[in-house]
PDB file of C-alpha atoms and ligand atoms in Angstrom:
ATOM      1  CA  MET G   1      25.637 -61.185 -32.104  1.00 74.00           C
ATOM      2  CA  THR G   2      28.165 -60.988 -34.915  1.00 77.00           C
ATOM      3  CA  PRO G   3      31.187 -61.452 -32.618  1.00 83.00           C
ATOM      4  CA  ALA G   4      29.283 -64.278 -30.910  1.00 83.00           C
ATOM      5  CA  PHE G   5      28.818 -66.068 -34.242  1.00 83.00           C
ATOM      6  CA  LEU G   6      32.499 -65.607 -35.094  1.00 87.00           C
ATOM      7  CA  ALA G   7      33.545 -66.866 -31.671  1.00 91.00           C
ATOM      8  CA  ALA G   8      31.269 -69.894 -32.031  1.00 89.00           C
ATOM      9  CA  MET G   9      32.812 -70.812 -35.393  1.00 88.00           C
ATOM     10  CA  GLY G  10      36.288 -70.469 -33.857  1.00 92.00           C
ATOM     11  CA  GLY G  11      35.211 -72.576 -30.910  1.00 94.00           C
ATOM     12  CA  LEU G  12      34.150 -75.335 -33.306  1.00 90.00           C
ATOM     13  CA  GLY G  13      37.679 -75.403 -34.718  1.00 91.00           C
ATOM     14  CA  PHE G  14      37.043 -73.741 -38.078  1.00 88.00           C
ATOM     15  CA  LYS G  15      39.706 -71.501 -39.638  1.00 90.00           C
ATOM     16  CA  ARG G  16      39.369 -67.715 -39.516  1.00 93.00           C
ATOM     17  CA  ASN G  17      39.380 -66.008 -42.922  1.00 91.00           C
ATOM     18  CA  ASP G  18      39.381 -62.220 -43.261  1.00 90.00           C
ATOM     19  CA  ASP G  19      39.475 -62.181 -47.058  1.00 91.00           C
ATOM     20  CA  PHE G  20      37.012 -64.471 -48.836  1.00 87.00           C
ATOM     21  CA  ASN G  21      38.224 -62.993 -52.126  1.00 90.00           C
ATOM     22  CA  GLY G  22      41.825 -63.883 -51.368  1.00 93.00           C
ATOM     23  CA  ALA G  23      43.810 -66.962 -52.236  1.00 93.00           C
ATOM     24  CA  ASN G  24      41.571 -69.244 -50.192  1.00 89.00           C
ATOM     25  CA  SER G  25      37.878 -68.716 -49.498  1.00 84.00           C
ATOM     26  CA  GLU G  26      37.540 -71.418 -46.867  1.00 86.00           C
ATOM     27  CA  GLY G  27      36.866 -70.441 -43.273  1.00 88.00           C
ATOM     28  CA  TYR G  28      34.699 -67.988 -41.404  1.00 88.00           C
ATOM     29  CA  GLY G  29      34.885 -64.217 -41.062  1.00 88.00           C
ATOM     30  CA  PRO G  30      33.084 -60.958 -41.802  1.00 83.00           C
ATOM     31  CA  ARG G  31      31.563 -60.620 -45.253  1.00 80.00           C
ATOM     32  CA  GLN G  32      33.092 -58.233 -47.729  1.00 81.00           C
ATOM     33  CA  GLY G  33      30.926 -55.684 -49.484  1.00 79.00           C
ATOM     34  CA  THR G  34      31.030 -52.489 -51.501  1.00 80.00           C
ATOM     35  CA  ILE G  35      30.913 -50.002 -48.637  1.00 79.00           C
ATOM     36  CA  ALA G  36      31.903 -46.334 -48.448  1.00 80.00           C
ATOM     37  CA  ASN G  37      31.587 -44.133 -45.373  1.00 77.00           C
ATOM     38  CA  GLY G  38      29.751 -46.903 -43.594  1.00 71.00           C
ATOM     39  CA  ARG G  39      27.060 -47.455 -46.204  1.00 74.00           C
ATOM     40  CA  ARG G  40      26.640 -49.940 -49.017  1.00 76.00           C
ATOM     41  CA  VAL G  41      27.111 -48.314 -52.405  1.00 85.00           C
ATOM     42  CA  SER G  42      26.197 -49.314 -55.916  1.00 89.00           C
ATOM     43  CA  THR G  43      28.598 -49.395 -58.845  1.00 88.00           C
ATOM     44  CA  ALA G  44      26.961 -46.210 -60.121  1.00 91.00           C
ATOM     45  CA  THR G  45      27.644 -44.364 -56.861  1.00 92.00           C
ATOM     46  CA  ALA G  46      31.162 -45.685 -56.438  1.00 91.00           C
ATOM     47  CA  TYR G  47      32.463 -45.372 -59.991  1.00 92.00           C
ATOM     48  CA  LEU G  48      30.079 -43.810 -62.484  1.00 94.00           C
ATOM     49  CA  ARG G  49      28.936 -40.694 -60.630  1.00 94.00           C
ATOM     50  CA  PRO G  50      32.495 -39.485 -59.834  1.00 95.00           C
ATOM     51  CA  ALA G  51      33.388 -39.898 -63.523  1.00 97.00           C
ATOM     52  CA  SER G  52      30.159 -38.433 -64.894  1.00 96.00           C
ATOM     53  CA  GLN G  53      31.684 -35.045 -65.792  1.00 96.00           C
ATOM     54  CA  ARG G  54      34.398 -36.506 -67.970  1.00 97.00           C
ATOM     55  CA  SER G  55      34.311 -35.132 -71.498  1.00 96.00           C
ATOM     56  CA  ASN G  56      34.786 -38.586 -73.013  1.00 92.00           C
ATOM     57  CA  LEU G  57      31.775 -40.082 -71.224  1.00 94.00           C
ATOM     58  CA  ALA G  58      28.106 -39.772 -72.163  1.00 94.00           C
ATOM     59  CA  ILE G  59      25.532 -41.471 -69.960  1.00 94.00           C
ATOM     60  CA  LEU G  60      22.202 -42.324 -71.585  1.00 95.00           C
ATOM     61  CA  THR G  61      19.506 -43.123 -69.035  1.00 94.00           C
ATOM     62  CA  ASN G  62      16.177 -44.806 -69.743  1.00 95.00           C
ATOM     63  CA  THR G  63      17.826 -46.206 -72.820  1.00 95.00           C
ATOM     64  CA  SER G  64      18.307 -49.864 -73.713  1.00 94.00           C
ATOM     65  CA  ALA G  65      20.758 -51.458 -76.082  1.00 96.00           C
ATOM     66  CA  SER G  66      18.632 -53.492 -78.467  1.00 95.00           C
ATOM     67  CA  GLU G  67      21.361 -54.856 -80.752  1.00 97.00           C
ATOM     68  CA  ILE G  68      25.115 -55.027 -81.116  1.00 98.00           C
ATOM     69  CA  LEU G  69      25.870 -53.965 -84.678  1.00 98.00           C
ATOM     70  CA  ILE G  70      28.138 -56.436 -86.404  1.00 96.00           C
ATOM     71  CA  ASP G  71      30.046 -56.054 -89.623  1.00 95.00           C
ATOM     72  CA  ASN G  72      32.039 -58.973 -90.924  1.00 92.00           C
ATOM     73  CA  ARG G  73      32.090 -60.666 -87.473  1.00 91.00           C
ATOM     74  CA  ARG G  74      33.259 -57.465 -85.796  1.00 95.00           C
ATOM     75  CA  ALA G  75      31.206 -55.383 -83.320  1.00 97.00           C
ATOM     76  CA  ILE G  76      31.068 -51.890 -84.777  1.00 97.00           C
ATOM     77  CA  GLY G  77      28.491 -50.242 -82.517  1.00 98.00           C
ATOM     78  CA  VAL G  78      25.145 -50.620 -80.817  1.00 98.00           C
ATOM     79  CA  GLU G  79      21.560 -49.830 -81.588  1.00 97.00           C
ATOM     80  CA  VAL G  80      19.834 -48.206 -78.626  1.00 97.00           C
ATOM     81  CA  VAL G  81      16.184 -47.484 -78.028  1.00 95.00           C
ATOM     82  CA  ASN G  82      14.406 -45.022 -75.767  1.00 94.00           C
ATOM     83  CA  ALA G  83      11.174 -43.032 -75.716  1.00 94.00           C
ATOM     84  CA  SER G  84      12.275 -40.963 -78.720  1.00 94.00           C
ATOM     85  CA  GLY G  85      13.009 -44.021 -80.818  1.00 95.00           C
ATOM     86  CA  LYS G  86      16.003 -45.969 -82.078  1.00 95.00           C
ATOM     87  CA  ARG G  87      19.533 -44.653 -82.561  1.00 96.00           C
ATOM     88  CA  ARG G  88      22.719 -46.219 -83.807  1.00 98.00           C
ATOM     89  CA  LEU G  89      25.955 -45.474 -81.978  1.00 97.00           C
ATOM     90  CA  ALA G  90      29.230 -46.317 -83.690  1.00 97.00           C
ATOM     91  CA  ALA G  91      32.136 -47.751 -81.714  1.00 96.00           C
ATOM     92  CA  ARG G  92      35.571 -46.422 -82.530  1.00 94.00           C
ATOM     93  CA  ARG G  93      37.331 -49.187 -80.673  1.00 94.00           C
ATOM     94  CA  GLU G  94      35.174 -51.767 -78.902  1.00 96.00           C
ATOM     95  CA  VAL G  95      31.756 -52.627 -77.472  1.00 97.00           C
ATOM     96  CA  ILE G  96      31.682 -53.874 -73.881  1.00 97.00           C
ATOM     97  CA  VAL G  97      28.607 -55.871 -72.898  1.00 97.00           C
ATOM     98  CA  ALA G  98      27.857 -55.554 -69.174  1.00 95.00           C
ATOM     99  CA  GLY G  99      24.130 -56.237 -69.026  1.00 94.00           C
ATOM    100  CA  GLY G 100      24.304 -58.757 -66.189  1.00 92.00           C
ATOM    101  CA  ALA G 101      24.046 -62.518 -66.129  1.00 91.00           C
ATOM    102  CA  ILE G 102      20.624 -62.776 -67.786  1.00 91.00           C
ATOM    103  CA  LEU G 103      20.432 -59.775 -70.099  1.00 93.00           C
ATOM    104  CA  SER G 104      23.980 -59.975 -71.514  1.00 96.00           C
ATOM    105  CA  PRO G 105      23.248 -63.288 -73.260  1.00 95.00           C
ATOM    106  CA  GLN G 106      19.872 -61.906 -74.332  1.00 95.00           C
ATOM    107  CA  LEU G 107      21.559 -58.974 -76.080  1.00 96.00           C
ATOM    108  CA  LEU G 108      24.165 -61.248 -77.670  1.00 97.00           C
ATOM    109  CA  MET G 109      21.459 -63.589 -78.965  1.00 96.00           C
ATOM    110  CA  LEU G 110      19.319 -60.693 -80.216  1.00 96.00           C
ATOM    111  CA  SER G 111      22.412 -59.590 -82.138  1.00 97.00           C
ATOM    112  CA  GLY G 112      22.834 -62.972 -83.815  1.00 97.00           C
ATOM    113  CA  ILE G 113      25.490 -64.404 -81.483  1.00 97.00           C
ATOM    114  CA  GLY G 114      24.370 -67.739 -80.036  1.00 97.00           C
ATOM    115  CA  GLY G 115      23.387 -71.275 -80.941  1.00 96.00           C
ATOM    116  CA  HIS G 116      21.900 -71.404 -84.465  1.00 95.00           C
ATOM    117  CA  GLU G 117      18.891 -73.541 -83.440  1.00 93.00           C
ATOM    118  CA  GLU G 118      18.077 -71.176 -80.621  1.00 90.00           C
ATOM    119  CA  LEU G 119      18.343 -68.088 -82.825  1.00 95.00           C
ATOM    120  CA  ARG G 120      16.449 -69.557 -85.786  1.00 94.00           C
ATOM    121  CA  SER G 121      13.584 -70.634 -83.508  1.00 92.00           C
ATOM    122  CA  VAL G 122      12.792 -66.953 -82.943  1.00 93.00           C
ATOM    123  CA  GLY G 123      13.693 -65.812 -86.442  1.00 95.00           C
ATOM    124  CA  ILE G 124      17.055 -64.164 -85.771  1.00 96.00           C
ATOM    125  CA  GLU G 125      19.753 -64.296 -88.434  1.00 96.00           C
ATOM    126  CA  VAL G 126      22.845 -66.143 -87.140  1.00 96.00           C
ATOM    127  CA  LYS G 127      25.960 -63.987 -87.347  1.00 96.00           C
ATOM    128  CA  HIS G 128      28.137 -66.132 -85.134  1.00 96.00           C
ATOM    129  CA  HIS G 129      27.201 -69.674 -84.061  1.00 97.00           C
ATOM    130  CA  LEU G 130      28.173 -69.782 -80.372  1.00 97.00           C
ATOM    131  CA  PRO G 131      26.004 -72.306 -78.490  1.00 95.00           C
ATOM    132  CA  GLY G 132      27.613 -71.487 -75.118  1.00 96.00           C
ATOM    133  CA  VAL G 133      25.816 -68.119 -75.025  1.00 96.00           C
ATOM    134  CA  GLY G 134      23.122 -68.393 -72.349  1.00 93.00           C
ATOM    135  CA  ALA G 135      24.253 -71.864 -71.275  1.00 92.00           C
ATOM    136  CA  ASN G 136      25.793 -73.494 -68.219  1.00 91.00           C
ATOM    137  CA  TYR G 137      24.032 -71.527 -65.504  1.00 89.00           C
ATOM    138  CA  HIS G 138      24.621 -72.634 -61.928  1.00 85.00           C
ATOM    139  CA  ASP G 139      22.204 -71.923 -59.143  1.00 80.00           C
ATOM    140  CA  HIS G 140      22.932 -72.157 -55.460  1.00 77.00           C
ATOM    141  CA  LEU G 141      20.155 -73.477 -53.304  1.00 77.00           C
ATOM    142  CA  ALA G 142      19.855 -71.892 -49.891  1.00 77.00           C
ATOM    143  CA  VAL G 143      17.996 -73.163 -46.880  1.00 78.00           C
ATOM    144  CA  ALA G 144      17.652 -70.661 -44.060  1.00 73.00           C
ATOM    145  CA  VAL G 145      17.338 -71.840 -40.492  1.00 76.00           C
ATOM    146  CA  LEU G 146      15.490 -69.033 -38.747  1.00 73.00           C
ATOM    147  CA  MET G 147      15.799 -68.626 -34.997  1.00 74.00           C
ATOM    148  CA  GLU G 148      13.481 -66.392 -33.047  1.00 71.00           C
ATOM    149  CA  MET G 149      14.937 -64.419 -30.127  1.00 71.00           C
ATOM    150  CA  ARG G 150      13.217 -63.173 -27.013  1.00 70.00           C
ATOM    151  CA  ASN G 151      15.545 -60.212 -26.537  1.00 68.00           C
ATOM    152  CA  THR G 152      15.789 -57.334 -29.005  1.00 61.00           C
ATOM    153  CA  GLU G 153      19.436 -57.409 -29.978  1.00 62.00           C
ATOM    154  CA  SER G 154      18.951 -58.138 -33.660  1.00 61.00           C
ATOM    155  CA  TYR G 155      18.691 -55.444 -36.341  1.00 56.00           C
ATOM    156  CA  GLY G 156      16.104 -57.274 -38.300  1.00 50.00           C
ATOM    157  CA  ILE G 157      12.480 -57.257 -37.686  1.00 47.00           C
ATOM    158  CA  SER G 158       9.439 -59.178 -38.738  1.00 44.00           C
ATOM    159  CA  TRP G 159       7.465 -56.676 -40.797  1.00 43.00           C
ATOM    160  CA  ARG G 160       4.248 -58.525 -40.339  1.00 43.00           C
ATOM    161  CA  ALA G 161       4.171 -58.858 -36.595  1.00 44.00           C
ATOM    162  CA  ALA G 162       6.350 -56.094 -35.217  1.00 46.00           C
ATOM    163  CA  PRO G 163       4.772 -52.978 -33.822  1.00 48.00           C
ATOM    164  CA  ARG G 164       5.886 -49.907 -35.753  1.00 46.00           C
ATOM    165  CA  ASP G 165       7.791 -48.385 -32.825  1.00 45.00           C
ATOM    166  CA  ILE G 166      10.033 -51.437 -32.566  1.00 47.00           C
ATOM    167  CA  LEU G 167      10.665 -51.303 -36.297  1.00 46.00           C
ATOM    168  CA  ILE G 168      11.726 -47.635 -36.185  1.00 47.00           C
ATOM    169  CA  CYS G 169      13.775 -48.234 -33.080  1.00 45.00           C
ATOM    170  CA  SER G 170      15.554 -51.109 -34.743  1.00 48.00           C
ATOM    171  CA  SER G 171      16.298 -49.144 -37.933  1.00 48.00           C
ATOM    172  CA  MET G 172      17.635 -46.203 -35.945  1.00 50.00           C
ATOM    173  CA  GLN G 173      19.798 -48.535 -33.965  1.00 49.00           C
ATOM    174  CA  CYS G 174      21.143 -49.792 -37.259  1.00 52.00           C
ATOM    175  CA  PHE G 175      22.149 -46.276 -38.352  1.00 53.00           C
ATOM    176  CA  ALA G 176      23.318 -45.136 -34.938  1.00 52.00           C
ATOM    177  CA  ALA G 177      25.557 -48.108 -34.444  1.00 48.00           C
ATOM    178  CA  GLY G 178      28.239 -46.701 -36.750  1.00 49.00           C
ATOM    179  CA  PRO G 179      29.814 -47.784 -39.980  1.00 45.00           C
ATOM    180  CA  TRP G 180      30.504 -51.395 -39.184  1.00 43.00           C
ATOM    181  CA  PRO G 181      27.036 -52.803 -38.538  1.00 44.00           C
ATOM    182  CA  ALA G 182      25.144 -49.908 -40.129  1.00 44.00           C
ATOM    183  CA  THR G 183      25.901 -51.330 -43.539  1.00 47.00           C
ATOM    184  CA  CYS G 184      24.010 -54.433 -42.461  1.00 50.00           C
ATOM    185  CA  SER G 185      26.302 -56.334 -44.747  1.00 48.00           C
ATOM    186  CA  ARG G 186      29.345 -56.899 -42.585  1.00 51.00           C
ATOM    187  CA  GLN G 187      27.621 -59.915 -41.264  1.00 69.00           C
ATOM    188  CA  PRO G 188      29.717 -62.990 -41.008  1.00 72.00           C
ATOM    189  CA  ALA G 189      29.836 -65.832 -43.425  1.00 76.00           C
ATOM    190  CA  SER G 190      31.659 -69.092 -43.479  1.00 77.00           C
ATOM    191  CA  TYR G 191      32.661 -71.579 -46.114  1.00 77.00           C
ATOM    192  CA  VAL G 192      33.073 -75.012 -44.645  1.00 77.00           C
ATOM    193  CA  ARG G 193      33.724 -78.371 -46.258  1.00 72.00           C
ATOM    194  CA  SER G 194      30.788 -80.650 -45.646  1.00 65.00           C
ATOM    195  CA  PRO G 195      31.088 -81.246 -48.613  1.00 58.00           C
ATOM    196  CA  ALA G 196      31.007 -77.650 -49.799  1.00 60.00           C
ATOM    197  CA  LEU G 197      28.656 -75.322 -48.066  1.00 66.00           C
ATOM    198  CA  GLU G 198      28.444 -71.657 -47.327  1.00 64.00           C
ATOM    199  CA  ALA G 199      26.833 -70.917 -43.982  1.00 63.00           C
ATOM    200  CA  GLY G 200      25.771 -67.292 -44.090  1.00 60.00           C
ATOM    201  CA  TYR G 201      24.509 -65.571 -41.001  1.00 57.00           C
ATOM    202  CA  SER G 202      22.224 -62.611 -40.525  1.00 54.00           C
ATOM    203  CA  SER G 203      21.645 -60.844 -37.281  1.00 51.00           C
ATOM    204  CA  GLY G 204      18.125 -60.106 -38.301  1.00 48.00           C
ATOM    205  CA  VAL G 205      15.278 -62.028 -39.735  1.00 46.00           C
ATOM    206  CA  SER G 206      13.515 -61.032 -42.895  1.00 43.00           C
ATOM    207  CA  GLY G 207      11.559 -64.272 -43.184  1.00 43.00           C
ATOM    208  CA  GLY G 208       8.505 -62.727 -41.578  1.00 44.00           C
ATOM    209  CA  SER G 209       7.934 -60.303 -44.448  1.00 45.00           C
ATOM    210  CA  PRO G 210       4.409 -59.591 -45.678  1.00 47.00           C
ATOM    211  CA  GLN G 211       5.119 -61.923 -48.625  1.00 47.00           C
ATOM    212  CA  SER G 212       6.038 -64.775 -46.347  1.00 49.00           C
ATOM    213  CA  LYS G 213       3.056 -66.865 -45.374  1.00 48.00           C
ATOM    214  CA  HIS G 214       4.782 -69.512 -43.350  1.00 48.00           C
ATOM    215  CA  ILE G 215       7.171 -67.945 -40.883  1.00 48.00           C
ATOM    216  CA  PRO G 216       5.521 -65.846 -38.225  1.00 47.00           C
ATOM    217  CA  PHE G 217       7.872 -64.211 -35.746  1.00 46.00           C
ATOM    218  CA  PRO G 218       5.715 -62.741 -33.030  1.00 45.00           C
ATOM    219  CA  LEU G 219       8.608 -60.888 -31.411  1.00 46.00           C
ATOM    220  CA  GLY G 220      10.195 -59.749 -34.632  1.00 57.00           C
ATOM    221  CA  HIS G 221      13.753 -60.421 -33.544  1.00 64.00           C
ATOM    222  CA  GLY G 222      15.982 -63.269 -34.420  1.00 68.00           C
ATOM    223  CA  PHE G 223      18.766 -64.483 -36.612  1.00 72.00           C
ATOM    224  CA  ALA G 224      19.165 -66.768 -39.552  1.00 72.00           C
ATOM    225  CA  ILE G 225      21.810 -69.177 -40.645  1.00 77.00           C
ATOM    226  CA  SER G 226      21.511 -69.924 -44.330  1.00 77.00           C
ATOM    227  CA  ILE G 227      23.051 -73.083 -45.617  1.00 79.00           C
ATOM    228  CA  VAL G 228      23.999 -72.754 -49.267  1.00 80.00           C
ATOM    229  CA  GLY G 229      25.035 -75.613 -51.523  1.00 78.00           C
ATOM    230  CA  LEU G 230      27.966 -74.350 -53.569  1.00 77.00           C
ATOM    231  CA  TYR G 231      28.399 -77.215 -56.032  1.00 78.00           C
ATOM    232  CA  PRO G 232      25.044 -77.918 -57.643  1.00 81.00           C
ATOM    233  CA  LYS G 233      25.076 -80.557 -60.366  1.00 81.00           C
ATOM    234  CA  SER G 234      22.245 -79.132 -62.404  1.00 84.00           C
ATOM    235  CA  ARG G 235      22.687 -76.489 -65.061  1.00 88.00           C
ATOM    236  CA  GLY G 236      20.256 -73.943 -66.406  1.00 87.00           C
ATOM    237  CA  ARG G 237      19.907 -71.950 -69.611  1.00 90.00           C
ATOM    238  CA  VAL G 238      18.702 -68.525 -70.696  1.00 90.00           C
ATOM    239  CA  ARG G 239      16.626 -68.687 -73.877  1.00 90.00           C
ATOM    240  CA  LEU G 240      15.008 -66.001 -75.981  1.00 91.00           C
ATOM    241  CA  ALA G 241      11.256 -65.728 -75.598  1.00 88.00           C
ATOM    242  CA  SER G 242      11.105 -63.637 -78.759  1.00 89.00           C
ATOM    243  CA  SER G 243      13.195 -61.465 -81.060  1.00 90.00           C
ATOM    244  CA  ASP G 244      11.624 -58.414 -79.402  1.00 89.00           C
ATOM    245  CA  PRO G 245      14.292 -56.824 -77.159  1.00 88.00           C
ATOM    246  CA  ARG G 246      11.595 -55.437 -74.856  1.00 86.00           C
ATOM    247  CA  LEU G 247      10.531 -58.932 -73.806  1.00 86.00           C
ATOM    248  CA  HIS G 248      12.427 -60.538 -70.992  1.00 85.00           C
ATOM    249  CA  PRO G 249      14.170 -63.779 -71.910  1.00 84.00           C
ATOM    250  CA  TRP G 250      13.102 -67.083 -70.481  1.00 78.00           C
ATOM    251  CA  TRP G 251      15.081 -68.292 -67.560  1.00 68.00           C
ATOM    252  CA  ILE G 252      14.998 -72.044 -67.643  1.00 68.00           C
ATOM    253  CA  ARG G 253      16.217 -73.750 -64.557  1.00 58.00           C
ATOM    254  CA  SER G 254      16.584 -77.457 -64.378  1.00 54.00           C
ATOM    255  CA  CYS G 255      15.848 -79.298 -61.164  1.00 50.00           C
ATOM    256  CA  SER G 256      18.622 -78.616 -58.675  1.00 49.00           C
ATOM    257  CA  VAL G 257      20.730 -81.531 -57.515  1.00 52.00           C
ATOM    258  CA  ILE G 258      23.490 -80.993 -55.000  1.00 49.00           C
ATOM    259  CA  ARG G 259      26.581 -83.126 -55.269  1.00 50.00           C
ATOM    260  CA  THR G 260      27.103 -84.997 -52.035  1.00 43.00           C
ATOM    261  CA  THR G 261      30.356 -86.779 -52.695  1.00 42.00           C
TER     262      THR G 261
HETATM  263  C1  FAD V   1      19.606 -61.954 -55.028  1.00 92.90           C
HETATM  264  C2  FAD V   1      21.072 -61.751 -55.334  1.00 92.90           C
HETATM  265  C3  FAD V   1      21.986 -61.719 -54.296  1.00 92.90           C
HETATM  266  C4  FAD V   1      23.337 -61.519 -54.558  1.00 92.90           C
HETATM  267  N1  FAD V   1      24.209 -61.465 -53.520  1.00 92.90           N
HETATM  268  C5  FAD V   1      25.508 -61.221 -53.737  1.00 92.90           C
HETATM  269  C6  FAD V   1      26.431 -61.108 -52.678  1.00 92.90           C
HETATM  270  O1  FAD V   1      26.068 -61.214 -51.526  1.00 92.90           O
HETATM  271  N2  FAD V   1      27.732 -60.877 -52.977  1.00 92.90           N
HETATM  272  C7  FAD V   1      28.159 -60.736 -54.254  1.00 92.90           C
HETATM  273  O2  FAD V   1      29.351 -60.501 -54.468  1.00 92.90           O
HETATM  274  N3  FAD V   1      27.307 -60.831 -55.301  1.00 92.90           N
HETATM  275  C8  FAD V   1      26.006 -61.072 -55.071  1.00 92.90           C
HETATM  276  N4  FAD V   1      25.145 -61.181 -56.126  1.00 92.90           N
HETATM  277  C9  FAD V   1      25.689 -61.119 -57.464  1.00 92.90           C
HETATM  278  C10 FAD V   1      25.930 -59.679 -57.923  1.00 92.90           C
HETATM  279  O3  FAD V   1      24.752 -58.920 -57.715  1.00 92.90           O
HETATM  280  C11 FAD V   1      26.289 -59.710 -59.409  1.00 92.90           C
HETATM  281  O4  FAD V   1      27.376 -60.563 -59.589  1.00 92.90           O
HETATM  282  C12 FAD V   1      26.647 -58.316 -59.907  1.00 92.90           C
HETATM  283  O5  FAD V   1      25.614 -57.419 -59.682  1.00 92.90           O
HETATM  284  C13 FAD V   1      26.956 -58.385 -61.394  1.00 92.90           C
HETATM  285  O6  FAD V   1      27.284 -57.085 -61.823  1.00 92.90           O
HETATM  286  P1  FAD V   1      27.164 -56.666 -63.325  1.00 92.90           P
HETATM  287  O7  FAD V   1      27.573 -55.236 -63.397  1.00 92.90           O
HETATM  288  O8  FAD V   1      27.865 -57.675 -64.168  1.00 92.90           O
HETATM  289  O9  FAD V   1      25.617 -56.816 -63.698  1.00 92.90           O
HETATM  290  P2  FAD V   1      24.324 -56.139 -63.048  1.00 92.90           P
HETATM  291  O10 FAD V   1      24.559 -55.642 -61.675  1.00 92.90           O
HETATM  292  O11 FAD V   1      23.213 -57.114 -63.294  1.00 92.90           O
HETATM  293  O12 FAD V   1      24.113 -54.847 -63.955  1.00 92.90           O
HETATM  294  C14 FAD V   1      23.708 -54.930 -65.310  1.00 92.90           C
HETATM  295  C15 FAD V   1      23.038 -53.614 -65.680  1.00 92.90           C
HETATM  296  O13 FAD V   1      22.834 -53.573 -67.102  1.00 92.90           O
HETATM  297  C16 FAD V   1      21.526 -53.087 -67.371  1.00 92.90           C
HETATM  298  N5  FAD V   1      21.106 -53.659 -68.663  1.00 92.90           N
HETATM  299  C17 FAD V   1      20.840 -54.936 -68.967  1.00 92.90           C
HETATM  300  N6  FAD V   1      20.532 -55.074 -70.270  1.00 92.90           N
HETATM  301  C18 FAD V   1      20.613 -53.850 -70.805  1.00 92.90           C
HETATM  302  C19 FAD V   1      20.393 -53.339 -72.125  1.00 92.90           C
HETATM  303  N7  FAD V   1      20.039 -54.126 -73.137  1.00 92.90           N
HETATM  304  N8  FAD V   1      20.581 -52.017 -72.328  1.00 92.90           N
HETATM  305  C20 FAD V   1      20.952 -51.196 -71.304  1.00 92.90           C
HETATM  306  N9  FAD V   1      21.169 -51.617 -70.031  1.00 92.90           N
HETATM  307  C21 FAD V   1      20.997 -52.926 -69.798  1.00 92.90           C
HETATM  308  C22 FAD V   1      20.682 -53.602 -66.202  1.00 92.90           C
HETATM  309  O14 FAD V   1      19.522 -52.819 -66.051  1.00 92.90           O
HETATM  310  C23 FAD V   1      21.661 -53.447 -65.040  1.00 92.90           C
HETATM  311  O15 FAD V   1      21.598 -52.136 -64.499  1.00 92.90           O
HETATM  312  C24 FAD V   1      23.780 -61.369 -55.892  1.00 92.90           C
HETATM  313  C25 FAD V   1      22.843 -61.394 -56.943  1.00 92.90           C
HETATM  314  C26 FAD V   1      21.517 -61.587 -56.664  1.00 92.90           C
HETATM  315  C27 FAD V   1      20.520 -61.588 -57.818  1.00 92.90           C
END
């Protein structure tokens, strides 16, 4: 099915692109992913685990950074918290914040780095007025067109409707098929100008999951083409719900508007 999708895109006159992370992302081709030995891997598996024995690395699990310690506008360490309580760790050189798109701004704001109105509203002392922290979030709306298939060539399966033997058979097929499709992520994607859309493709349908109330797939096999708007006009913001680091921040999303010109 994957080669068929690629051939169809070529047949429609679109450009082939084997490196979406290269100089130009336009075109169609196989997706790139973090894959080793035919399986998707996380950052921890790919980078952290091999380095875990290094004498200059200590990994603290089940531990959260609750504050970046700041002295005279300079980050000098972090406060961390776990089941045994709070600890302060001093930085000899620098503090790198890599908490992800939502929790990085939360940690910065908890540490007094953010817009002063935002910080004062939850009682946090402003150490550096930086209103851009937590601002200017872009979302990409996706609309999946799901197509049911009568044959059983897809990897995916409708969890709700599929008999268990088909599900197992399909998963084993996924592993047996070798590194390329077994990752289930080398599925093709395309970026086409109309005006700016990503058309992703999946050779399996997950829309019939137990959570999904609307999309029954009696046969359990199919494919999906997701149309993704890449240039939304609307912007969102992450705000602090409280000065308590254990509480998740608010994720405020404004109504999405896709630019059509
Ligand atoms: C649904 C979805 C689909 C996506 N699909 C794709 C895709 O197809 N291709 C692609 O390239 N990207 C995709 N992305 C984006 C990709 O996942 C992110 O860009 C990437 O994971 C960011 O990596 P990161 O290391 O910056 O942050 P994250 O992967 O978010 O890692 C941050 C880590 O920090 C930890 N953390 C946070 N706060 C604290 C704290 N205070 N103390 C201690 N630890 C903390 C978190 O628990 C987490 O483990 C997708 C994202 C989502 C949500």
